[in-house]
PDB file of C-alpha atoms and ligand atoms in Angstrom:
ATOM      1  CA  GLY A   1      -0.118  -0.224   0.721  1.00  0.00           C
ATOM      2  CA  ASN A   2       0.548   3.790   0.073  1.00  0.00           C
ATOM      3  CA  GLN A   3       2.775   3.219   3.786  1.00  0.00           C
ATOM      4  CA  GLU A   4       4.712   0.964   2.331  1.00  0.00           C
ATOM      5  CA  LEU A   5       5.900   3.571  -0.738  1.00  0.00           C
ATOM      6  CA  PHE A   6       6.388   5.892   1.928  1.00  0.00           C
ATOM      7  CA  ASP A   7       8.960   4.234   4.132  1.00  0.00           C
ATOM      8  CA  LYS A   8      10.530   3.107   0.637  1.00  0.00           C
ATOM      9  CA  LEU A   9      10.951   7.026   0.349  1.00  0.00           C
ATOM     10  CA  LYS A  10      12.351   7.663   3.697  1.00  0.00           C
ATOM     11  CA  ASN A  11      14.526   4.695   3.522  1.00  0.00           C
ATOM     12  CA  ALA A  12      16.038   5.606   0.573  1.00  0.00           C
ATOM     13  CA  ILE A  13      16.913   9.395   2.412  1.00  0.00           C
ATOM     14  CA  VAL A  14      17.581   7.554   5.530  1.00  0.00           C
ATOM     15  CA  ASN A  15      20.345   5.405   3.451  1.00  0.00           C
ATOM     16  CA  GLN A  16      21.210   7.639   1.071  1.00  0.00           C
ATOM     17  CA  ASP A  17      21.095   6.524  -1.657  1.00  0.00           C
ATOM     18  CA  ILE A  18      20.670   8.351  -4.589  1.00  0.00           C
ATOM     19  CA  ASN A  19      20.180   6.316  -7.340  1.00  0.00           C
ATOM     20  CA  GLY A  20      17.087   4.534  -5.401  1.00  0.00           C
ATOM     21  CA  CYS A  21      15.548   7.219  -4.132  1.00  0.00           C
ATOM     22  CA  PRO A  22      14.573   9.282  -7.563  1.00  0.00           C
ATOM     23  CA  VAL A  23      13.383   4.630  -9.060  1.00  0.00           C
ATOM     24  CA  ALA A  24      10.922   4.962  -5.739  1.00  0.00           C
ATOM     25  CA  THR A  25       9.987   8.209  -6.367  1.00  0.00           C
ATOM     26  CA  GLN A  26       8.960   7.644  -9.859  1.00  0.00           C
ATOM     27  CA  GLU A  27       6.911   4.134  -8.294  1.00  0.00           C
ATOM     28  CA  ALA A  28       5.406   6.541  -6.134  1.00  0.00           C
ATOM     29  CA  LEU A  29       4.158   8.830  -8.750  1.00  0.00           C
ATOM     30  CA  ASP A  30       2.931   5.403 -10.561  1.00  0.00           C
ATOM     31  CA  ALA A  31       1.125   4.017  -8.081  1.00  0.00           C
ATOM     32  CA  GLY A  32      -0.665   7.799  -8.163  1.00  0.00           C
ATOM     33  CA  ILE A  33       0.552   9.009  -4.981  1.00  0.00           C
ATOM     34  CA  THR A  34       0.571  13.110  -5.162  1.00  0.00           C
ATOM     35  CA  ALA A  35       4.198  14.586  -5.412  1.00  0.00           C
ATOM     36  CA  PHE A  36       2.824  16.384  -2.507  1.00  0.00           C
ATOM     37  CA  ASP A  37       2.631  13.677  -0.788  1.00  0.00           C
ATOM     38  CA  ILE A  38       5.816  12.035  -1.583  1.00  0.00           C
ATOM     39  CA  ILE A  39       7.197  15.030  -0.218  1.00  0.00           C
ATOM     40  CA  ASN A  40       5.430  14.747   2.902  1.00  0.00           C
ATOM     41  CA  GLU A  41       4.628  11.681   3.836  1.00  0.00           C
ATOM     42  CA  GLY A  42       7.906  10.270   2.407  1.00  0.00           C
ATOM     43  CA  LEU A  43      10.938  12.481   1.481  1.00  0.00           C
ATOM     44  CA  ALA A  44      10.301  15.805   3.636  1.00  0.00           C
ATOM     45  CA  PRO A  45      10.475  12.692   7.994  1.00  0.00           C
ATOM     46  CA  GLY A  46      13.348  11.210   5.859  1.00  0.00           C
ATOM     47  CA  MET A  47      15.484  13.951   5.403  1.00  0.00           C
ATOM     48  CA  LYS A  48      14.360  14.837   9.774  1.00  0.00           C
ATOM     49  CA  ILE A  49      15.325  11.315  10.605  1.00  0.00           C
ATOM     50  CA  VAL A  50      18.839  12.644   8.530  1.00  0.00           C
ATOM     51  CA  GLY A  51      19.154  16.066  10.838  1.00  0.00           C
ATOM     52  CA  ASP A  52      18.249  13.970  13.875  1.00  0.00           C
ATOM     53  CA  ASN A  53      21.252  11.162  13.510  1.00  0.00           C
ATOM     54  CA  PHE A  54      23.369  14.210  12.434  1.00  0.00           C
ATOM     55  CA  GLU A  55      22.424  15.572  15.859  1.00  0.00           C
ATOM     56  CA  ALA A  56      22.855  12.491  17.953  1.00  0.00           C
ATOM     57  CA  ALA A  57      26.460  12.230  15.757  1.00  0.00           C
ATOM     58  CA  THR A  58      25.424   8.537  14.804  1.00  0.00           C
ATOM     59  CA  ILE A  59      25.928   9.707  11.060  1.00  0.00           C
ATOM     60  CA  TYR A  60      28.847  12.192   9.912  1.00  0.00           C
ATOM     61  CA  LEU A  61      28.407  15.448   7.115  1.00  0.00           C
ATOM     62  CA  PRO A  62      29.257  13.058   3.848  1.00  0.00           C
ATOM     63  CA  GLN A  63      26.508  10.787   4.630  1.00  0.00           C
ATOM     64  CA  ILE A  64      24.077  14.357   5.085  1.00  0.00           C
ATOM     65  CA  MET A  65      25.686  15.149   1.820  1.00  0.00           C
ATOM     66  CA  MET A  66      24.515  11.664   0.382  1.00  0.00           C
ATOM     67  CA  SER A  67      20.537  12.020   1.530  1.00  0.00           C
ATOM     68  CA  ALA A  68      21.192  15.605   0.461  1.00  0.00           C
ATOM     69  CA  LYS A  69      21.638  14.057  -2.746  1.00  0.00           C
ATOM     70  CA  ALA A  70      19.165  11.645  -3.102  1.00  0.00           C
ATOM     71  CA  MET A  71      16.514  14.144  -1.699  1.00  0.00           C
ATOM     72  CA  ASN A  72      17.360  16.395  -4.790  1.00  0.00           C
ATOM     73  CA  ALA A  73      17.765  13.570  -7.136  1.00  0.00           C
ATOM     74  CA  ALA A  74      14.162  13.122  -6.199  1.00  0.00           C
ATOM     75  CA  MET A  75      13.080  17.189  -6.508  1.00  0.00           C
ATOM     76  CA  GLU A  76      14.384  17.050  -9.650  1.00  0.00           C
ATOM     77  CA  ILE A  77      11.133  14.636 -10.532  1.00  0.00           C
ATOM     78  CA  LEU A  78       8.628  16.290  -8.520  1.00  0.00           C
ATOM     79  CA  GLU A  79       9.421  20.236  -9.337  1.00  0.00           C
ATOM     80  CA  PRO A  80       7.962  19.922 -12.716  1.00  0.00           C
ATOM     81  CA  ILE A  81       4.742  18.196 -11.455  1.00  0.00           C
ATOM     82  CA  LEU A  82       4.082  20.406  -8.858  1.00  0.00           C
ATOM     83  CA  ALA A  83       4.861  23.314 -11.374  1.00  0.00           C
ATOM     84  CA  GLU A  84       1.950  22.037 -13.382  1.00  0.00           C
ATOM     85  CA  GLU A  85      -0.391  20.443 -10.397  1.00  0.00           C
ATOM     86  CA  LYS A  86      -0.231  25.099  -9.789  1.00  0.00           C
ATOM     87  CA  GLY A  87      -3.928  25.749 -10.850  1.00  0.00           C
ATOM     88  CA  ASP A  88      -3.205  29.273 -12.681  1.00  0.00           C
ATOM     89  CA  ASP A  89      -6.729  30.753 -10.780  1.00  0.00           C
ATOM     90  CA  GLU A  90      -6.080  35.211 -10.674  1.00  0.00           C
ATOM     91  CA  GLY A  91      -2.638  34.931  -9.164  1.00  0.00           C
ATOM     92  CA  VAL A  92      -1.814  34.646  -5.327  1.00  0.00           C
ATOM     93  CA  GLY A  93       1.237  36.742  -5.648  1.00  0.00           C
ATOM     94  CA  THR A  94       5.084  37.107  -5.843  1.00  0.00           C
ATOM     95  CA  ALA A  95       6.874  35.346  -3.480  1.00  0.00           C
ATOM     96  CA  VAL A  96      11.028  36.400  -3.461  1.00  0.00           C
ATOM     97  CA  THR A  97      13.049  33.256  -1.851  1.00  0.00           C
ATOM     98  CA  PHE A  98      16.198  32.885  -1.000  1.00  0.00           C
ATOM     99  CA  VAL A  99      18.761  31.785   2.205  1.00  0.00           C
ATOM    100  CA  GLN A 100      20.920  34.315   3.648  1.00  0.00           C
ATOM    101  CA  GLU A 101      24.415  35.460   3.091  1.00  0.00           C
ATOM    102  CA  GLY A 102      26.840  32.398   4.106  1.00  0.00           C
ATOM    103  CA  ASP A 103      24.660  29.877   4.533  1.00  0.00           C
ATOM    104  CA  ILE A 104      24.453  27.105   1.833  1.00  0.00           C
ATOM    105  CA  HIS A 105      21.914  24.555   3.089  1.00  0.00           C
ATOM    106  CA  ASP A 106      19.133  24.759   0.245  1.00  0.00           C
ATOM    107  CA  ILE A 107      17.001  21.626   0.854  1.00  0.00           C
ATOM    108  CA  GLY A 108      14.602  23.660   3.122  1.00  0.00           C
ATOM    109  CA  HIS A 109      14.281  26.150   0.366  1.00  0.00           C
ATOM    110  CA  ARG A 110      13.724  24.165  -2.324  1.00  0.00           C
ATOM    111  CA  LEU A 111      10.666  22.546  -0.154  1.00  0.00           C
ATOM    112  CA  VAL A 112       9.015  25.588   0.639  1.00  0.00           C
ATOM    113  CA  THR A 113       9.951  27.557  -2.655  1.00  0.00           C
ATOM    114  CA  THR A 114       8.374  24.470  -4.042  1.00  0.00           C
ATOM    115  CA  MET A 115       5.349  24.145  -2.206  1.00  0.00           C
ATOM    116  CA  LEU A 116       4.623  27.776  -2.686  1.00  0.00           C
ATOM    117  CA  GLY A 117       4.811  27.357  -6.435  1.00  0.00           C
ATOM    118  CA  ALA A 118       2.291  24.337  -6.376  1.00  0.00           C
ATOM    119  CA  ASN A 119       0.039  26.563  -3.926  1.00  0.00           C
ATOM    120  CA  GLY A 120      -0.156  29.438  -6.766  1.00  0.00           C
ATOM    121  CA  PHE A 121       2.887  31.531  -5.977  1.00  0.00           C
ATOM    122  CA  ASP A 122       4.875  32.968  -9.490  1.00  0.00           C
ATOM    123  CA  ILE A 123       8.144  32.382  -7.904  1.00  0.00           C
ATOM    124  CA  ILE A 124      11.840  34.431  -8.071  1.00  0.00           C
ATOM    125  CA  ASP A 125      13.879  31.434  -6.469  1.00  0.00           C
ATOM    126  CA  LEU A 126      17.356  34.181  -5.888  1.00  0.00           C
ATOM    127  CA  GLY A 127      19.285  30.958  -4.105  1.00  0.00           C
ATOM    128  CA  THR A 128      21.866  29.990  -1.394  1.00  0.00           C
ATOM    129  CA  ASP A 129      24.194  32.380  -0.122  1.00  0.00           C
ATOM    130  CA  ILE A 130      22.189  35.519  -1.197  1.00  0.00           C
ATOM    131  CA  PRO A 131      23.663  38.908   0.480  1.00  0.00           C
ATOM    132  CA  ASN A 132      20.710  40.914   1.995  1.00  0.00           C
ATOM    133  CA  GLU A 133      22.118  44.012  -0.553  1.00  0.00           C
ATOM    134  CA  ASP A 134      21.055  41.247  -3.579  1.00  0.00           C
ATOM    135  CA  VAL A 135      17.225  41.179  -1.593  1.00  0.00           C
ATOM    136  CA  VAL A 136      16.595  44.359  -1.027  1.00  0.00           C
ATOM    137  CA  GLU A 137      17.025  44.997  -5.147  1.00  0.00           C
ATOM    138  CA  ALA A 138      14.871  42.092  -6.057  1.00  0.00           C
ATOM    139  CA  ILE A 139      12.522  43.886  -3.734  1.00  0.00           C
ATOM    140  CA  ALA A 140      12.701  47.090  -5.457  1.00  0.00           C
ATOM    141  CA  LYS A 141      12.721  45.881  -8.955  1.00  0.00           C
ATOM    142  CA  ASN A 142       9.181  44.409  -8.199  1.00  0.00           C
ATOM    143  CA  LYS A 143       7.865  46.671  -6.154  1.00  0.00           C
ATOM    144  CA  GLY A 144       3.933  47.248  -6.771  1.00  0.00           C
ATOM    145  CA  LYS A 145       3.684  43.365  -7.179  1.00  0.00           C
ATOM    146  CA  LYS A 146       1.768  41.955  -4.263  1.00  0.00           C
ATOM    147  CA  MET A 147       4.608  40.272  -2.537  1.00  0.00           C
ATOM    148  CA  ILE A 148       6.169  38.140   0.064  1.00  0.00           C
ATOM    149  CA  LEU A 149      10.047  37.814   1.047  1.00  0.00           C
ATOM    150  CA  VAL A 150      10.143  34.609   1.995  1.00  0.00           C
ATOM    151  CA  GLY A 151      14.145  33.786   3.810  1.00  0.00           C
ATOM    152  CA  SER A 152      15.806  30.630   4.977  1.00  0.00           C
ATOM    153  CA  ALA A 153      18.532  30.540   8.141  1.00  0.00           C
ATOM    154  CA  LEU A 154      19.627  27.062   8.863  1.00  0.00           C
ATOM    155  CA  MET A 155      22.828  28.437  11.135  1.00  0.00           C
ATOM    156  CA  THR A 156      22.806  30.804  14.525  1.00  0.00           C
ATOM    157  CA  THR A 157      25.251  32.808  12.536  1.00  0.00           C
ATOM    158  CA  SER A 158      23.108  33.137   9.204  1.00  0.00           C
ATOM    159  CA  MET A 159      20.127  33.477  11.187  1.00  0.00           C
ATOM    160  CA  LEU A 160      20.788  37.233  12.557  1.00  0.00           C
ATOM    161  CA  GLY A 161      21.227  38.578   9.007  1.00  0.00           C
ATOM    162  CA  GLN A 162      17.276  38.412   8.898  1.00  0.00           C
ATOM    163  CA  LYS A 163      17.127  40.940  11.134  1.00  0.00           C
ATOM    164  CA  ASP A 164      19.862  43.273   9.067  1.00  0.00           C
ATOM    165  CA  VAL A 165      17.253  42.704   5.729  1.00  0.00           C
ATOM    166  CA  VAL A 166      14.289  43.358   7.873  1.00  0.00           C
ATOM    167  CA  ARG A 167      16.441  46.923   8.632  1.00  0.00           C
ATOM    168  CA  LEU A 168      17.828  47.275   4.615  1.00  0.00           C
ATOM    169  CA  LEU A 169      14.225  47.122   3.599  1.00  0.00           C
ATOM    170  CA  GLU A 170      12.637  49.710   6.227  1.00  0.00           C
ATOM    171  CA  GLU A 171      15.823  52.338   5.570  1.00  0.00           C
ATOM    172  CA  GLU A 172      14.998  51.936   1.621  1.00  0.00           C
ATOM    173  CA  ASN A 173      11.309  52.525   1.839  1.00  0.00           C
ATOM    174  CA  LEU A 174      10.480  49.125   0.850  1.00  0.00           C
ATOM    175  CA  ARG A 175       9.577  47.136   3.737  1.00  0.00           C
ATOM    176  CA  GLY A 176       5.472  48.008   3.166  1.00  0.00           C
ATOM    177  CA  GLU A 177       6.058  46.850  -0.254  1.00  0.00           C
ATOM    178  CA  VAL A 178       6.206  42.768   0.693  1.00  0.00           C
ATOM    179  CA  LYS A 179       5.131  40.752   3.710  1.00  0.00           C
ATOM    180  CA  ILE A 180       8.129  38.369   5.422  1.00  0.00           C
ATOM    181  CA  MET A 181       8.039  35.500   6.534  1.00  0.00           C
ATOM    182  CA  PHE A 182      11.568  33.820   8.124  1.00  0.00           C
ATOM    183  CA  GLY A 183      12.246  30.440   8.851  1.00  0.00           C
ATOM    184  CA  GLY A 184      14.495  27.384   8.808  1.00  0.00           C
ATOM    185  CA  ALA A 185      15.433  25.124  12.154  1.00  0.00           C
ATOM    186  CA  PRO A 186      16.502  27.827  14.891  1.00  0.00           C
ATOM    187  CA  VAL A 187      13.869  30.613  13.951  1.00  0.00           C
ATOM    188  CA  THR A 188      11.801  30.954  16.695  1.00  0.00           C
ATOM    189  CA  ASP A 189       8.553  33.106  17.294  1.00  0.00           C
ATOM    190  CA  GLU A 190      10.517  35.995  19.641  1.00  0.00           C
ATOM    191  CA  TRP A 191      13.355  35.986  16.572  1.00  0.00           C
ATOM    192  CA  ILE A 192      10.389  37.189  14.119  1.00  0.00           C
ATOM    193  CA  GLU A 193       9.200  39.067  16.800  1.00  0.00           C
ATOM    194  CA  GLU A 194      12.774  41.146  17.008  1.00  0.00           C
ATOM    195  CA  CYS A 195      13.575  41.050  13.152  1.00  0.00           C
ATOM    196  CA  GLY A 196       9.697  42.573  12.872  1.00  0.00           C
ATOM    197  CA  ALA A 197       9.347  40.063  10.336  1.00  0.00           C
ATOM    198  CA  ASP A 198       5.525  38.996  10.071  1.00  0.00           C
ATOM    199  CA  GLY A 199       4.990  35.169  10.992  1.00  0.00           C
ATOM    200  CA  THR A 200       7.532  31.903  10.260  1.00  0.00           C
ATOM    201  CA  ALA A 201       6.760  28.356   9.644  1.00  0.00           C
ATOM    202  CA  GLU A 202       7.376  24.492  11.042  1.00  0.00           C
ATOM    203  CA  ASN A 203       7.536  23.270   7.419  1.00  0.00           C
ATOM    204  CA  ALA A 204       6.342  23.356   4.322  1.00  0.00           C
ATOM    205  CA  ALA A 205       3.269  22.932   4.405  1.00  0.00           C
ATOM    206  CA  ASP A 206       2.834  25.350   7.216  1.00  0.00           C
ATOM    207  CA  ALA A 207       4.544  27.717   5.482  1.00  0.00           C
ATOM    208  CA  ALA A 208       2.242  27.684   1.824  1.00  0.00           C
ATOM    209  CA  ARG A 209      -0.328  28.236   4.446  1.00  0.00           C
ATOM    210  CA  VAL A 210       0.992  30.732   6.613  1.00  0.00           C
ATOM    211  CA  ALA A 211       2.025  32.978   3.211  1.00  0.00           C
ATOM    212  CA  LEU A 212      -1.569  32.384   1.696  1.00  0.00           C
ATOM    213  CA  LYS A 213      -3.224  33.990   5.238  1.00  0.00           C
ATOM    214  CA  LEU A 214      -0.265  37.195   4.699  1.00  0.00           C
ATOM    215  CA  MET A 215      -1.210  37.336   1.505  1.00  0.00           C
TER     216      MET A 215
HETATM  217 CO1  HCB B   1      24.516  21.494   8.114  1.00  0.00          CO
HETATM  218  N1  HCB B   1      24.267  22.150   9.764  1.00  0.00           N
HETATM  219  N2  HCB B   1      26.560  22.896   8.037  1.00  0.00           N
HETATM  220  N3  HCB B   1      24.433  20.824   6.744  1.00  0.00           N
HETATM  221  N4  HCB B   1      22.983  20.805   8.636  1.00  0.00           N
HETATM  222  C1  HCB B   1      23.159  22.409  10.530  1.00  0.00           C
HETATM  223  C2  HCB B   1      22.097  23.010  10.136  1.00  0.00           C
HETATM  224  C3  HCB B   1      23.717  21.883  12.427  1.00  0.00           C
HETATM  225  C4  HCB B   1      21.761  22.394  13.275  1.00  0.00           C
HETATM  226  C5  HCB B   1      24.000  20.980  12.385  1.00  0.00           C
HETATM  227  C6  HCB B   1      24.944  20.568  14.380  1.00  0.00           C
HETATM  228  O1  HCB B   1      25.767  21.162  14.423  1.00  0.00           O
HETATM  229  N5  HCB B   1      23.518  20.648  14.849  1.00  0.00           N
HETATM  230  C7  HCB B   1      24.415  23.028  12.699  1.00  0.00           C
HETATM  231  C8  HCB B   1      24.122  24.402  12.332  1.00  0.00           C
HETATM  232  C9  HCB B   1      24.661  25.478  13.575  1.00  0.00           C
HETATM  233  C10 HCB B   1      23.808  26.323  14.008  1.00  0.00           C
HETATM  234  O2  HCB B   1      24.630  27.857  13.921  1.00  0.00           O
HETATM  235  N6  HCB B   1      22.803  26.541  15.090  1.00  0.00           N
HETATM  236  C11 HCB B   1      24.664  23.062  10.645  1.00  0.00           C
HETATM  237  C12 HCB B   1      25.992  23.384  10.485  1.00  0.00           C
HETATM  238  C13 HCB B   1      27.309  23.531  11.285  1.00  0.00           C
HETATM  239  C14 HCB B   1      27.061  23.196   9.563  1.00  0.00           C
HETATM  240  C15 HCB B   1      28.552  23.277   8.416  1.00  0.00           C
HETATM  241  C16 HCB B   1      29.036  24.278   9.170  1.00  0.00           C
HETATM  242  C17 HCB B   1      29.339  22.462   9.217  1.00  0.00           C
HETATM  243  C18 HCB B   1      30.708  22.317   8.588  1.00  0.00           C
HETATM  244  O3  HCB B   1      31.026  21.961   7.699  1.00  0.00           O
HETATM  245  N7  HCB B   1      31.541  22.279   9.949  1.00  0.00           N
HETATM  246  C19 HCB B   1      28.426  23.744   6.933  1.00  0.00           C
HETATM  247  C20 HCB B   1      28.101  24.776   6.539  1.00  0.00           C
HETATM  248  C21 HCB B   1      27.564  25.110   5.018  1.00  0.00           C
HETATM  249  C22 HCB B   1      27.535  26.932   4.915  1.00  0.00           C
HETATM  250  O4  HCB B   1      26.220  26.864   5.058  1.00  0.00           O
HETATM  251  N8  HCB B   1      28.593  27.442   4.636  1.00  0.00           N
HETATM  252  C23 HCB B   1      27.111  22.191   6.876  1.00  0.00           C
HETATM  253  C24 HCB B   1      27.183  21.598   5.717  1.00  0.00           C
HETATM  254  C25 HCB B   1      25.931  20.639   5.776  1.00  0.00           C
HETATM  255  C26 HCB B   1      25.695  19.672   4.552  1.00  0.00           C
HETATM  256  C27 HCB B   1      26.315  20.668   2.804  1.00  0.00           C
HETATM  257  C28 HCB B   1      26.417  18.803   4.757  1.00  0.00           C
HETATM  258  C29 HCB B   1      23.822  19.921   3.972  1.00  0.00           C
HETATM  259  C30 HCB B   1      23.173  20.347   3.153  1.00  0.00           C
HETATM  260  C31 HCB B   1      22.641  20.002   2.344  1.00  0.00           C
HETATM  261  C32 HCB B   1      22.027  20.890   1.432  1.00  0.00           C
HETATM  262  O5  HCB B   1      21.458  21.959   2.188  1.00  0.00           O
HETATM  263  N9  HCB B   1      22.368  21.174   0.216  1.00  0.00           N
HETATM  264  C33 HCB B   1      24.249  19.694   6.100  1.00  0.00           C
HETATM  265  C34 HCB B   1      22.873  19.559   6.437  1.00  0.00           C
HETATM  266  C35 HCB B   1      21.945  18.489   5.692  1.00  0.00           C
HETATM  267  C36 HCB B   1      22.350  20.206   8.031  1.00  0.00           C
HETATM  268  C37 HCB B   1      21.370  19.098   8.735  1.00  0.00           C
HETATM  269  C38 HCB B   1      22.068  17.949   8.910  1.00  0.00           C
HETATM  270  C39 HCB B   1      20.066  18.828   8.237  1.00  0.00           C
HETATM  271  C40 HCB B   1      19.229  20.210   7.522  1.00  0.00           C
HETATM  272  C41 HCB B   1      18.026  19.759   6.403  1.00  0.00           C
HETATM  273  O6  HCB B   1      18.893  19.599   4.619  1.00  0.00           O
HETATM  274  N10 HCB B   1      16.988  19.676   7.039  1.00  0.00           N
HETATM  275  C42 HCB B   1      21.135  20.249   9.895  1.00  0.00           C
HETATM  276  C43 HCB B   1      21.010  19.532  11.256  1.00  0.00           C
HETATM  277  C44 HCB B   1      19.182  20.258  11.292  1.00  0.00           C
HETATM  278  O7  HCB B   1      18.618  21.076  11.094  1.00  0.00           O
HETATM  279  N11 HCB B   1      18.998  19.723  12.659  1.00  0.00           N
HETATM  280  C45 HCB B   1      22.555  20.598   9.937  1.00  0.00           C
HETATM  281  C46 HCB B   1      16.029  18.828   6.596  1.00  0.00           C
HETATM  282  C47 HCB B   1      15.002  20.361   5.896  1.00  0.00           C
HETATM  283  C48 HCB B   1      13.784  19.996   5.299  1.00  0.00           C
HETATM  284  O8  HCB B   1      14.535  20.979   6.748  1.00  0.00           O
HETATM  285  O9  HCB B   1      14.716  23.302   8.446  1.00  0.00           O
HETATM  286  O10 HCB B   1      16.052  23.331   6.446  1.00  0.00           O
HETATM  287  P1  HCB B   1      14.405  22.350   7.284  1.00  0.00           P
HETATM  288  O11 HCB B   1      13.439  23.268   6.415  1.00  0.00           O
HETATM  289  C49 HCB B   1      12.184  22.689   7.034  1.00  0.00           C
HETATM  290  C50 HCB B   1      11.797  24.327   8.497  1.00  0.00           C
HETATM  291  O12 HCB B   1      12.335  24.323   8.940  1.00  0.00           O
HETATM  292  C51 HCB B   1      10.938  25.297   6.960  1.00  0.00           C
HETATM  293  O13 HCB B   1      10.486  24.398   5.871  1.00  0.00           O
HETATM  294  C52 HCB B   1      11.296  23.247   5.773  1.00  0.00           C
HETATM  295  C53 HCB B   1      10.709  22.559   5.248  1.00  0.00           C
HETATM  296  O14 HCB B   1       9.911  21.334   5.932  1.00  0.00           O
HETATM  297  N12 HCB B   1      11.531  26.307   6.047  1.00  0.00           N
HETATM  298  C54 HCB B   1      11.078  27.256   6.519  1.00  0.00           C
HETATM  299  C55 HCB B   1      13.202  26.384   5.898  1.00  0.00           C
HETATM  300  N13 HCB B   1      12.865  27.453   5.979  1.00  0.00           N
HETATM  301  C56 HCB B   1      11.487  28.069   6.073  1.00  0.00           C
HETATM  302  C57 HCB B   1      11.055  29.374   5.243  1.00  0.00           C
HETATM  303  C58 HCB B   1      10.264  29.789   5.788  1.00  0.00           C
HETATM  304  O15 HCB B   1       9.685  31.371   5.336  1.00  0.00           O
HETATM  305  C59 HCB B   1       9.261  29.232   6.745  1.00  0.00           C
HETATM  306  C60 HCB B   1       9.841  27.429   6.589  1.00  0.00           C
END
C-alpha cells in the first residue's frame, strides 16, 4: 500500500540511496501518489531522521551530503510536476525566496519554494548564500507587485542577517511593499518578533498556509 511506498522513500533518504531515491519516487508517482504527499509523507520525514541522526552524532557530514543528493534527485522529478499541478486562478502573488548570506543549506529552502509554487505563487528564487543587498534589489525591482519575501537560515550565525534585511528594507522605504516570512531550524517566534517580520512556519506545507494567510 501507500505506507509501504512512503517507507521506501524515507529509507532511500536515510540510507543515502542516490540512485534508489528517484526510482522510488517514480514508483510512487506511478502508483498514483501526488508529488505533494511524496514530499510530505516520504522524503521530508526521511530528512528529519537524517537531521536527528546527525545531531545524535550517529552519522557525519559525508553521509548527510549523500542524503541531500538523494533528496535533490527526487526533487528533479517532482518540481516540474508540482509546477504543472499549480492552478493558475487569479494568482495569489509573488514569492521572493532566498537563503541568507553565508548559508548554503538549500533543502528546506527548495521544499518551501516548491510548495509555494504549487500553491499558486509566482516564484522568484534568488538561491542560497544571498547578500542582503541583492534581496533588497529584488524587492525594489518588483515594487508594486503583491509580494512576500521568504527567507531561510539554518545556522544561528546566518539567522542574524534576517534582522538586517528587514532593517535595510525599512531604510530603503520598501518594508511596506512586502510581507516577510522567515524560517529554518533556529528561527523562533521570539526571533520573528525581534526582526519585525510577519510570520514563520514549521515546515513547507505550513509555510504555504502561512504565506497565503499573510497575502
Ligand atoms: Co549543516 N548544519 N552545516 N549541512 N546541517 C546544521 C544546520 C546544524 C544545525 C547541525 C548541528 O551542528 N547541529 C549546524 C548549524 C549550527 C548552528 O548554527 N546552530 C550545521 C553546520 C554547522 C554546518 C556546517 C558549518 C558544517 C561544517 O562544514 N563544519 C556547514 C555549513 C555550510 C554553510 O552553509 N556555509 C554545513 C553543511 C551541511 C551539508 C552541506 C552537509 C548539508 C546541507 C546540504 C544541502 O542543503 N544541500 C547539511 C545539512 C543537511 C544539515 C542538517 C543535518 C539538516 C538540514 C536540513 O536539510 N533539514 C542540519 C541539522 C538540522 O537542521 N537539524 C545541519 C531538512 C529540511 C527539510 O529542514 O529546517 O531546512 P529545514 O527546512 C524546513 C523548515 O525549517 C521550514 O520548512 C522546511 C521544510 O520542511 N522552513 C521555512 C525552511 N525555510 C523556511 C522559510 C520560511 O519562510 C518558512 C519556513
